[in-house]
Amino acid sequence: MELIQKWKNRSWKKNVVSGCICFLVLAALITIGLYVILNGSVKERDHKLPDFHVKEFNMSSLDQSLTENRISSQSSFVIETTNRGQHMDIWYDTFMLKLESQSEGISFGNGTVPGFYQASKNTTLIVGNMTSVPAAGETLDAAQQLLLQNAWASQVLHLIITIDVQTRYAYGSRNKQIPQFTAEVSCKLDVNPQTTAGSQLLWESCKVAQFDCLTDICD
């Protein structure tokens, strides 16, 4: 009986030790899992790509361009950009913009806008102008002239704004710095060229085409 009791005691102790080890292993796995999930969630919030939207757009002298058979116009615009990163600071240098038709390669001018610093969750308006100054003797070809005539008649002109800007950013609680790179944004828009007062904007859609980041957690 004494041997049986000793065996039972040893068996009970082994079960207790095994149970403790299993509990500790399980607790460690849960802790590691929570760390990975929470750390990944923070990184995902840190690395949200910025948003861009065209808020206003106006182009003048398109009717004159049709008459003269060459582009000589000025466009004004308001573009809204939002830094969606939770712990992310962005520094933009000078914005370089160009305006073109979505087809037939018609250039409607270029422009620049001063850069700025943008804190996390901050929204900023980019306001500027683009001017087209054609070279002497430069005229529209037949396809380009037809495109503009159709756009004037249908009251819908399809345009694209391309933005290039030297950018850098810092993220996370340790403010990790990302080396400077060229960010590129492409904004497609439809405008009514016959509107003479207020914004001519009918529709817009902007896409961040290039923005250096950790591709596995950027969206």
XYZ file of C-alpha atoms in Angstrom:
219
model
C 0.000 0.000 0.000
C 2.849 2.353 0.839
C 4.421 1.762 -2.586
C 1.125 2.436 -4.276
C 0.705 5.679 -2.339
C 4.238 6.844 -3.285
C 3.550 6.033 -6.919
C 0.316 8.032 -6.795
C 2.100 10.996 -5.210
C 4.807 10.965 -7.887
C 2.167 10.633 -10.605
C 0.236 13.566 -9.176
C 3.378 15.699 -9.027
C 4.208 14.835 -12.631
C 0.719 15.855 -13.716
C 1.020 19.146 -11.855
C 4.424 19.871 -13.415
C 3.190 18.904 -16.879
C 0.111 21.068 -16.428
C 2.214 24.043 -15.359
C 4.535 23.628 -18.329
C 1.596 23.402 -20.741
C 0.029 26.487 -19.163
C 3.269 28.464 -19.447
C 3.752 27.416 -23.081
C 0.159 28.352 -23.900
C 0.507 31.706 -22.123
C 3.734 32.408 -24.027
C 2.097 31.581 -27.364
C -0.873 33.835 -26.572
C 1.469 36.667 -25.547
C 3.520 36.322 -28.734
C 0.359 36.193 -30.845
C -1.059 39.333 -29.237
C 2.261 41.133 -29.717
C 2.382 40.233 -33.409
C -1.247 41.278 -33.943
C -0.956 44.559 -32.047
C 2.454 45.411 -33.500
C 1.209 44.669 -37.005
C -1.886 46.771 -36.385
C 0.212 49.749 -35.275
C 2.496 49.397 -38.303
C -0.503 49.201 -40.610
C -1.907 52.405 -39.135
C 1.526 54.038 -39.348
C 1.898 53.276 -43.057
C -1.427 54.337 -44.544
C -0.837 55.953 -47.929
C -1.881 59.622 -48.121
C -5.166 60.539 -49.804
C -5.462 63.061 -52.648
C -8.682 64.524 -54.073
C -9.311 67.340 -56.560
C -11.783 69.711 -54.887
C -11.981 72.506 -57.482
C -10.794 73.040 -61.046
C -11.218 75.799 -63.604
C -9.696 76.201 -67.082
C -9.930 79.404 -69.091
C -9.543 80.189 -72.811
C -10.333 76.753 -74.264
C -12.664 78.396 -76.795
C -9.804 80.705 -77.783
C -7.528 77.663 -78.169
C -10.035 76.144 -80.589
C -10.140 79.333 -82.632
C -6.362 79.718 -82.751
C -5.738 75.962 -83.222
C -3.203 75.926 -80.375
C -3.403 75.597 -76.601
C -3.040 78.850 -74.720
C -4.821 78.435 -71.417
C -4.533 78.832 -67.668
C -5.975 76.423 -65.114
C -6.533 76.896 -61.388
C -7.054 74.034 -58.969
C -7.539 73.031 -55.343
C -6.319 69.560 -54.343
C -6.931 68.178 -50.854
C -4.414 65.770 -49.334
C -4.749 63.871 -46.043
C -2.001 62.127 -44.089
C -3.831 58.994 -42.922
C -0.910 57.602 -40.888
C -1.561 57.175 -37.167
C 2.039 57.950 -36.142
C 3.474 59.383 -39.339
C 4.950 62.785 -40.270
C 5.411 63.731 -43.937
C 7.622 66.419 -45.497
C 6.856 67.444 -49.088
C 9.239 69.517 -51.210
C 7.984 71.577 -54.179
C 5.076 69.959 -56.021
C 5.654 69.662 -59.792
C 2.389 69.398 -61.737
C 1.488 68.900 -65.378
C -1.939 68.876 -67.014
C -2.756 66.823 -70.103
C -5.691 65.351 -71.968
C -6.301 61.672 -71.208
C -5.807 60.903 -74.913
C -4.073 62.475 -77.938
C -1.301 63.914 -75.752
C -2.525 67.514 -75.526
C -0.527 69.498 -72.955
C -2.487 72.113 -71.027
C 0.451 73.423 -69.056
C 2.632 72.984 -65.999
C 2.838 74.473 -62.548
C 4.545 74.310 -59.164
C 3.280 74.605 -55.588
C 5.487 75.155 -52.507
C 6.012 72.119 -50.284
C 4.983 71.756 -46.648
C 5.158 69.602 -43.523
C 2.100 67.472 -42.771
C 1.499 65.918 -39.358
C -0.362 62.642 -38.847
C -4.128 62.765 -39.470
C -3.724 66.266 -40.941
C -5.524 67.558 -44.059
C -3.952 70.240 -46.276
C -5.154 72.097 -49.388
C -2.789 72.387 -52.366
C -3.773 75.522 -54.295
C -2.133 76.603 -57.540
C -2.191 77.305 -61.263
C -0.937 75.668 -64.450
C -0.194 77.728 -67.540
C 0.274 76.609 -71.130
C 2.584 78.705 -73.297
C 2.958 77.031 -76.725
C 6.131 77.481 -78.719
C 6.052 79.705 -81.793
C 4.399 77.902 -84.683
C 3.162 75.034 -82.474
C -0.378 74.003 -83.438
C -2.834 71.204 -82.743
C -2.946 68.285 -85.138
C -6.239 67.107 -86.654
C -6.924 64.466 -83.959
C -6.216 66.908 -81.136
C -8.420 69.582 -82.654
C -11.264 67.074 -83.101
C -10.935 65.965 -79.468
C -11.284 69.537 -78.237
C -14.202 70.259 -80.553
C -16.030 67.172 -79.281
C -15.239 68.075 -75.670
C -16.618 71.568 -76.186
C -19.782 70.258 -77.844
C -20.391 67.518 -75.240
C -19.354 69.779 -72.338
C -17.031 67.071 -70.992
C -13.239 67.244 -71.252
C -11.211 64.315 -69.876
C -7.997 65.484 -68.206
C -5.208 64.070 -66.067
C -3.026 65.884 -63.531
C 0.327 64.256 -62.772
C 2.101 65.297 -59.573
C 5.751 64.587 -58.781
C 7.144 65.631 -55.398
C 10.288 64.852 -53.428
C 9.052 63.337 -50.170
C 10.295 61.912 -46.908
C 8.514 60.741 -43.801
C 9.049 59.468 -40.270
C 6.882 56.949 -38.457
C 6.420 55.121 -35.176
C 7.163 56.022 -31.577
C 10.893 56.105 -32.373
C 10.320 58.507 -35.269
C 12.140 56.272 -37.777
C 13.228 58.298 -40.826
C 12.663 57.113 -44.404
C 15.199 58.488 -46.971
C 13.890 61.026 -49.474
C 12.166 59.627 -52.561
C 9.968 60.850 -55.430
C 6.254 60.361 -54.818
C 3.905 60.376 -57.810
C 0.171 61.044 -57.804
C -2.155 60.756 -60.788
C -5.546 62.501 -60.781
C -8.071 61.875 -63.543
C -10.881 64.388 -63.880
C -13.794 65.331 -66.095
C -14.562 69.025 -66.469
C -17.155 71.117 -68.270
C -15.125 73.577 -70.400
C -18.172 75.777 -70.971
C -18.700 76.581 -67.277
C -17.673 80.207 -66.777
C -18.399 80.693 -63.058
C -17.180 78.475 -60.232
C -15.580 75.063 -60.504
C -15.835 73.164 -63.790
C -15.224 69.834 -62.036
C -17.688 67.038 -62.848
C -15.803 63.978 -61.561
C -12.364 63.125 -60.186
C -10.310 60.185 -58.989
C -6.749 60.349 -57.655
C -4.311 57.478 -57.200
C -0.966 57.436 -55.426
C 1.101 55.773 -58.153
C 4.452 55.823 -56.323
C 5.144 56.144 -52.595
C 8.101 54.302 -51.029
C 7.035 52.282 -47.995
C 6.878 48.772 -46.612
C 4.760 47.211 -49.337
C 3.472 44.408 -47.132
C 1.658 46.831 -44.829
C 0.837 49.735 -47.142
C -2.633 50.087 -48.652
